[in-house]
């Protein structure tokens, strides 16, 4: 197997470093945008350093506009840092690649394609060297994993929000990427279905061993899903602190929210985000 070489720890002063096998290494990443109309630059993220290890579930938590999507897009290679570097599996990110797959808030399904045909898309765009039979087998396997067997021929409009997002997750997983990048995937899903989806995602990543970077602005979603939570502050986006979540899995089988550790982590995170949440509420 092509394992990434261990990376020396010159990011000791960054809050995110942990011992293990690094899959994503962001070093002093600054990302900005050119605002053409206003003829100025906007720094969305400043000096972000974070190491994410294989099989880890890392949550990016922060208020709207703090740069979470920018960071995940930089990992996926859609945007490139102005300064600093991001390595994935030991190689610098220069653009999107099959080792990273994205799950979007709005599902991003093709409405004119059946569920099955939506799962086939990434295989059409990227040559992964699989035969048609192998692709068919993958599609069947991942639809079963997300509990959508029997819906192969359905169209997206025939599905509920939760089902559509399960198609989005299956599509991302079917190419067997090392890394799953999820940008507020459950934000548009009603509260009850959302909990079921969180539990489902936990079950799936426990089964696949995927490394996950997951964006949310829900503190509870962050704690119930994450191994670590990178709390990001706004203007420009910086990692305020990385909080460890040492709660046993599966979290959804036990009553994780009633554990004293849960309350402690919640309090810590609330302390970190309180000031910004309030400034946002005052319309700043
Ligand atoms: P979040 O996902 O945390 O809500 P984003 O990464 O989307 O934050 O945005 C961070 C900052 O960068 C915001 O101020 C946003 O307005 C700005 N921004 C994001 N994308 C662009 C873009 N394509 N062009 C210009 N500014 C952008
Ligand atoms: Mg966003």
Short mmCIF file of C-alpha atoms and ligand atoms in Angstrom, two decimals:
data_model
loop_
_atom_site.label_atom_id
_atom_site.label_comp_id
_atom_site.label_asym_id
_atom_site.label_seq_id
_atom_site.Cartn_x
_atom_site.Cartn_y
_atom_site.Cartn_z
CA UNK A 1 0.00 0.00 0.00
CA UNK A 2 1.13 3.50 -0.76
CA UNK A 3 1.36 4.93 2.72
CA UNK A 4 2.27 8.55 3.23
CA UNK A 5 5.66 9.13 4.84
CA UNK A 6 5.49 10.41 8.40
CA UNK A 7 5.67 14.16 8.46
CA UNK A 8 7.95 15.98 10.82
CA UNK A 9 6.18 18.02 13.45
CA UNK A 10 7.17 21.57 12.75
CA UNK A 11 3.65 22.69 13.51
CA UNK A 12 4.14 22.19 17.22
CA UNK A 13 2.70 25.60 18.00
CA UNK A 14 -0.50 24.85 16.12
CA UNK A 15 -3.36 23.66 18.27
CA UNK A 16 -4.28 20.68 16.08
CA UNK A 17 -1.29 18.37 16.15
CA UNK A 18 -1.68 14.83 17.42
CA UNK A 19 0.36 11.69 17.19
CA UNK A 20 -0.82 9.28 14.48
CA UNK A 21 -0.70 8.95 10.76
CA UNK A 22 -1.39 12.34 9.18
CA UNK A 23 -3.68 12.39 6.18
CA UNK A 24 -4.28 16.13 5.90
CA UNK A 25 -1.61 18.57 6.97
CA UNK A 26 -2.40 22.27 6.73
CA UNK A 27 0.52 24.55 7.55
CA UNK A 28 0.06 28.24 8.14
CA UNK A 29 -2.66 28.49 5.54
CA UNK A 30 -3.94 31.92 4.57
CA UNK A 31 -6.69 32.12 1.97
CA UNK A 32 -8.31 35.21 0.55
CA UNK A 33 -10.52 36.42 -2.24
CA UNK A 34 -10.19 39.30 -4.64
CA UNK A 35 -13.25 41.46 -4.42
CA UNK A 36 -13.32 42.89 -7.91
CA UNK A 37 -16.15 45.32 -7.47
CA UNK A 38 -14.65 46.85 -4.36
CA UNK A 39 -11.10 46.53 -5.73
CA UNK A 40 -9.77 45.01 -2.55
CA UNK A 41 -8.71 41.72 -1.03
CA UNK A 42 -10.55 39.87 1.68
CA UNK A 43 -8.64 37.52 3.94
CA UNK A 44 -11.03 34.68 4.71
CA UNK A 45 -8.61 32.47 6.68
CA UNK A 46 -5.40 33.50 8.36
CA UNK A 47 -2.58 31.24 9.42
CA UNK A 48 -4.49 28.02 9.91
CA UNK A 49 -2.44 24.99 10.93
CA UNK A 50 -4.15 21.68 11.49
CA UNK A 51 -3.13 18.06 11.19
CA UNK A 52 -5.84 15.47 10.64
CA UNK A 53 -5.00 11.82 11.09
CA UNK A 54 -6.26 8.76 9.33
CA UNK A 55 -9.72 7.68 10.42
CA UNK A 56 -10.30 10.83 12.41
CA UNK A 57 -13.60 12.71 12.37
CA UNK A 58 -12.75 16.39 12.62
CA UNK A 59 -15.45 19.02 12.86
CA UNK A 60 -14.97 22.64 11.83
CA UNK A 61 -17.27 24.71 13.99
CA UNK A 62 -17.79 28.43 13.76
CA UNK A 63 -20.20 31.22 12.93
CA UNK A 64 -21.39 31.94 9.42
CA UNK A 65 -18.71 33.64 7.34
CA UNK A 66 -15.75 32.51 9.47
CA UNK A 67 -14.18 30.60 6.59
CA UNK A 68 -15.26 27.00 7.12
CA UNK A 69 -16.25 26.44 3.49
CA UNK A 70 -13.09 28.20 2.35
CA UNK A 71 -11.00 25.79 4.42
CA UNK A 72 -12.76 22.68 3.13
CA UNK A 73 -12.48 24.01 -0.42
CA UNK A 74 -8.76 24.53 0.11
CA UNK A 75 -8.45 20.89 1.24
CA UNK A 76 -10.42 19.77 -1.80
CA UNK A 77 -8.27 21.94 -4.08
CA UNK A 78 -11.08 24.15 -5.40
CA UNK A 79 -9.37 27.21 -3.92
CA UNK A 80 -5.63 27.50 -3.38
CA UNK A 81 -3.97 29.16 -0.38
CA UNK A 82 -2.28 32.51 -0.76
CA UNK A 83 0.23 31.47 1.84
CA UNK A 84 1.14 28.22 3.54
CA UNK A 85 0.50 24.74 2.23
CA UNK A 86 -1.89 21.83 2.44
CA UNK A 87 -0.73 18.27 1.99
CA UNK A 88 -3.04 15.32 1.49
CA UNK A 89 -1.58 11.84 1.78
CA UNK A 90 1.89 13.34 1.67
CA UNK A 91 1.49 15.35 -1.53
CA UNK A 92 0.76 19.07 -1.86
CA UNK A 93 -2.78 19.90 -2.96
CA UNK A 94 -2.74 21.49 -6.41
CA UNK A 95 -6.36 20.78 -7.37
CA UNK A 96 -9.21 18.34 -6.79
CA UNK A 97 -8.41 14.61 -6.75
CA UNK A 98 -10.17 11.26 -6.35
CA UNK A 99 -8.76 10.86 -2.83
CA UNK A 100 -11.19 13.57 -1.64
CA UNK A 101 -14.96 13.56 -2.08
CA UNK A 102 -17.45 16.20 -1.14
CA UNK A 103 -20.93 16.10 0.41
CA UNK A 104 -22.88 19.34 -0.01
CA UNK A 105 -25.60 21.00 2.03
CA UNK A 106 -27.92 21.21 -1.00
CA UNK A 107 -27.15 17.59 -2.02
CA UNK A 108 -26.02 18.67 -5.53
CA UNK A 109 -27.85 15.78 -7.17
CA UNK A 110 -28.66 15.89 -10.88
CA UNK A 111 -32.48 16.06 -10.96
CA UNK A 112 -32.79 14.37 -14.35
CA UNK A 113 -30.77 11.38 -13.26
CA UNK A 114 -31.97 8.42 -11.23
CA UNK A 115 -30.38 7.65 -7.88
CA UNK A 116 -28.22 5.01 -9.50
CA UNK A 117 -27.18 7.35 -12.33
CA UNK A 118 -26.26 10.02 -9.77
CA UNK A 119 -23.92 7.55 -8.09
CA UNK A 120 -22.40 6.77 -11.46
CA UNK A 121 -21.38 10.40 -12.05
CA UNK A 122 -18.02 10.49 -10.28
CA UNK A 123 -16.98 7.36 -12.14
CA UNK A 124 -17.74 9.12 -15.43
CA UNK A 125 -15.72 12.20 -14.49
CA UNK A 126 -12.71 10.36 -13.09
CA UNK A 127 -11.04 7.37 -14.57
CA UNK A 128 -10.59 5.07 -11.62
CA UNK A 129 -9.76 2.09 -13.77
CA UNK A 130 -12.86 0.10 -12.83
CA UNK A 131 -14.88 -2.08 -15.18
CA UNK A 132 -18.62 -1.47 -15.60
CA UNK A 133 -19.36 -4.51 -13.44
CA UNK A 134 -17.09 -3.20 -10.71
CA UNK A 135 -18.79 0.20 -10.80
CA UNK A 136 -22.22 -1.48 -10.67
CA UNK A 137 -21.11 -3.51 -7.67
CA UNK A 138 -19.81 -0.38 -5.92
CA UNK A 139 -23.07 1.47 -6.55
CA UNK A 140 -25.12 -1.42 -5.20
CA UNK A 141 -22.89 -1.76 -2.16
CA UNK A 142 -23.00 1.90 -1.17
CA UNK A 143 -26.73 2.25 -1.78
CA UNK A 144 -27.19 -0.67 0.56
CA UNK A 145 -24.85 0.91 3.10
CA UNK A 146 -26.98 4.08 3.23
CA UNK A 147 -30.15 1.98 3.31
CA UNK A 148 -31.46 2.97 -0.12
CA UNK A 149 -31.70 -0.44 -1.71
CA UNK A 150 -34.84 -0.48 -3.84
CA UNK A 151 -34.58 3.21 -4.76
CA UNK A 152 -32.06 2.75 -7.60
CA UNK A 153 -34.51 3.88 -10.26
CA UNK A 154 -36.07 6.73 -8.26
CA UNK A 155 -35.49 10.34 -9.21
CA UNK A 156 -34.35 12.91 -6.63
CA UNK A 157 -37.77 14.65 -6.61
CA UNK A 158 -39.32 11.40 -5.37
CA UNK A 159 -37.10 11.36 -2.27
CA UNK A 160 -37.23 13.15 1.09
CA UNK A 161 -34.41 15.51 2.13
CA UNK A 162 -32.82 12.85 4.31
CA UNK A 163 -32.93 10.31 1.49
CA UNK A 164 -31.42 12.80 -0.96
CA UNK A 165 -28.57 13.44 1.43
CA UNK A 166 -28.02 9.69 1.82
CA UNK A 167 -27.67 9.57 -1.97
CA UNK A 168 -25.12 12.41 -1.70
CA UNK A 169 -23.18 10.49 0.93
CA UNK A 170 -23.31 7.23 -1.03
CA UNK A 171 -22.09 9.05 -4.15
CA UNK A 172 -19.17 10.52 -2.21
CA UNK A 173 -18.27 7.18 -0.63
CA UNK A 174 -18.66 5.04 -3.74
CA UNK A 175 -15.33 6.10 -5.22
CA UNK A 176 -13.77 5.05 -1.90
CA UNK A 177 -11.93 8.31 -1.28
CA UNK A 178 -9.49 8.54 1.61
CA UNK A 179 -11.22 11.68 2.78
CA UNK A 180 -14.83 12.72 3.05
CA UNK A 181 -15.40 16.47 3.06
CA UNK A 182 -18.87 17.42 4.25
CA UNK A 183 -20.04 21.04 4.15
CA UNK A 184 -23.04 21.37 6.49
CA UNK A 185 -24.62 18.27 4.98
CA UNK A 186 -27.53 18.16 7.41
CA UNK A 187 -28.28 21.86 7.70
CA UNK A 188 -31.27 21.68 5.37
CA UNK A 189 -32.75 18.58 7.00
CA UNK A 190 -35.47 18.77 9.66
CA UNK A 191 -34.39 18.24 13.26
CA UNK A 192 -35.76 14.73 13.70
CA UNK A 193 -34.35 13.36 10.47
CA UNK A 194 -31.13 15.15 11.21
CA UNK A 195 -30.46 13.05 14.30
CA UNK A 196 -31.14 9.89 12.36
CA UNK A 197 -28.73 11.10 9.67
CA UNK A 198 -26.02 11.86 12.22
CA UNK A 199 -26.35 8.38 13.63
CA UNK A 200 -26.31 6.92 10.12
CA UNK A 201 -23.15 8.85 9.23
CA UNK A 202 -21.44 7.68 12.38
CA UNK A 203 -22.34 4.08 11.57
CA UNK A 204 -21.07 4.45 8.00
CA UNK A 205 -17.73 6.00 8.88
CA UNK A 206 -17.21 3.48 11.65
CA UNK A 207 -17.72 0.83 8.96
CA UNK A 208 -15.51 2.42 6.29
CA UNK A 209 -12.78 3.97 8.47
CA UNK A 210 -13.01 7.14 6.43
CA UNK A 211 -11.24 10.32 7.47
CA UNK A 212 -13.91 13.00 7.72
CA UNK A 213 -13.82 16.78 7.77
CA UNK A 214 -17.30 17.96 8.67
CA UNK A 215 -18.60 21.50 8.84
CA UNK A 216 -21.40 22.60 11.11
CA UNK A 217 -22.47 25.56 13.16
CA UNK A 218 -24.37 23.34 15.58
CA UNK A 219 -22.47 22.74 18.82
CA UNK A 220 -24.44 19.57 19.56
CA UNK A 221 -23.87 18.16 16.10
CA UNK A 222 -20.16 18.87 16.51
CA UNK A 223 -19.94 17.06 19.87
CA UNK A 224 -22.05 14.08 18.89
CA UNK A 225 -20.05 13.49 15.71
CA UNK A 226 -16.51 14.73 16.18
CA UNK A 227 -13.34 13.18 17.56
CA UNK A 228 -11.97 16.71 17.61
CA UNK A 229 -13.61 20.05 17.07
CA UNK A 230 -11.67 22.95 15.55
CA UNK A 231 -13.43 26.07 16.76
CA UNK A 232 -12.96 28.81 14.19
CA UNK A 233 -13.35 32.51 14.87
CA UNK A 234 -14.32 35.16 12.40
CA UNK A 235 -12.61 37.96 10.49
CA UNK A 236 -10.25 36.66 9.52
CA UNK A 237 -10.95 33.00 10.22
CA UNK A 238 -8.51 31.47 12.69
CA UNK A 239 -8.50 28.32 14.75
CA UNK A 240 -9.30 29.47 18.24
CA UNK A 241 -8.88 26.08 19.84
CA UNK A 242 -9.10 22.40 18.99
CA UNK A 243 -11.29 20.60 21.51
CA UNK A 244 -10.94 16.84 22.02
CA UNK A 245 -14.15 14.85 22.34
CA UNK A 246 -13.36 11.76 24.34
CA UNK A 247 -16.75 10.13 24.26
CA UNK A 248 -17.23 6.45 23.40
CA UNK A 249 -18.75 5.32 20.06
CA UNK A 250 -21.27 4.63 18.84
CA UNK A 251 -22.52 7.82 20.41
CA UNK A 252 -26.10 7.40 19.29
CA UNK A 253 -26.71 4.04 20.94
CA UNK A 254 -25.98 5.33 24.40
CA UNK A 255 -27.45 8.45 25.87
CA UNK A 256 -24.36 10.47 25.13
CA UNK A 257 -25.90 13.85 25.85
CA UNK A 258 -26.59 12.96 29.46
CA UNK A 259 -22.95 12.16 30.20
CA UNK A 260 -21.14 14.65 32.41
CA UNK A 261 -18.23 14.84 29.90
CA UNK A 262 -20.70 15.96 27.26
CA UNK A 263 -21.85 18.90 29.36
CA UNK A 264 -18.24 19.82 30.10
CA UNK A 265 -17.26 19.87 26.42
CA UNK A 266 -20.40 21.82 25.58
CA UNK A 267 -19.57 24.42 28.18
CA UNK A 268 -16.00 24.77 26.91
CA UNK A 269 -17.16 25.27 23.33
CA UNK A 270 -19.88 27.67 24.33
CA UNK A 271 -17.23 29.72 26.16
CA UNK A 272 -15.20 29.85 22.96
CA UNK A 273 -18.04 30.86 20.64
CA UNK A 274 -20.24 32.93 22.95
CA UNK A 275 -18.75 36.34 22.21
CA UNK A 276 -18.96 35.88 18.46
CA UNK A 277 -22.40 34.35 18.52
CA UNK A 278 -23.62 37.43 20.40
CA UNK A 279 -21.87 39.89 18.10
CA UNK A 280 -23.51 38.08 15.15
CA UNK A 281 -26.88 38.32 16.87
CA UNK A 282 -26.42 42.06 17.14
CA UNK A 283 -26.07 42.27 13.41
CA UNK A 284 -22.36 42.96 13.10
P1 LIG B 1 -18.42 29.92 6.17
O1 LIG B 1 -18.46 28.68 5.34
O2 LIG B 1 -17.78 29.73 7.50
O3 LIG B 1 -19.76 30.55 6.29
P2 LIG B 1 -16.96 31.06 3.91
O4 LIG B 1 -15.72 30.28 3.78
O5 LIG B 1 -18.05 30.76 2.96
O6 LIG B 1 -17.48 30.99 5.42
O7 LIG B 1 -16.60 32.61 3.78
C1 LIG B 1 -15.57 33.23 4.50
C2 LIG B 1 -15.46 34.68 4.05
O8 LIG B 1 -15.02 34.73 2.69
C3 LIG B 1 -16.78 35.44 4.09
O9 LIG B 1 -16.51 36.76 4.47
C4 LIG B 1 -17.27 35.35 2.66
O10 LIG B 1 -18.08 36.45 2.34
C5 LIG B 1 -15.97 35.37 1.87
N1 LIG B 1 -16.08 34.60 0.61
C6 LIG B 1 -16.35 33.29 0.48
N2 LIG B 1 -16.32 32.89 -0.81
C7 LIG B 1 -16.01 34.01 -1.53
C8 LIG B 1 -15.82 34.27 -2.94
N3 LIG B 1 -15.92 33.30 -3.83
N4 LIG B 1 -15.50 35.54 -3.29
C9 LIG B 1 -15.38 36.51 -2.38
N5 LIG B 1 -15.53 36.35 -1.05
C10 LIG B 1 -15.85 35.11 -0.62
MG1 LIG B 2 -20.07 27.67 4.51
#
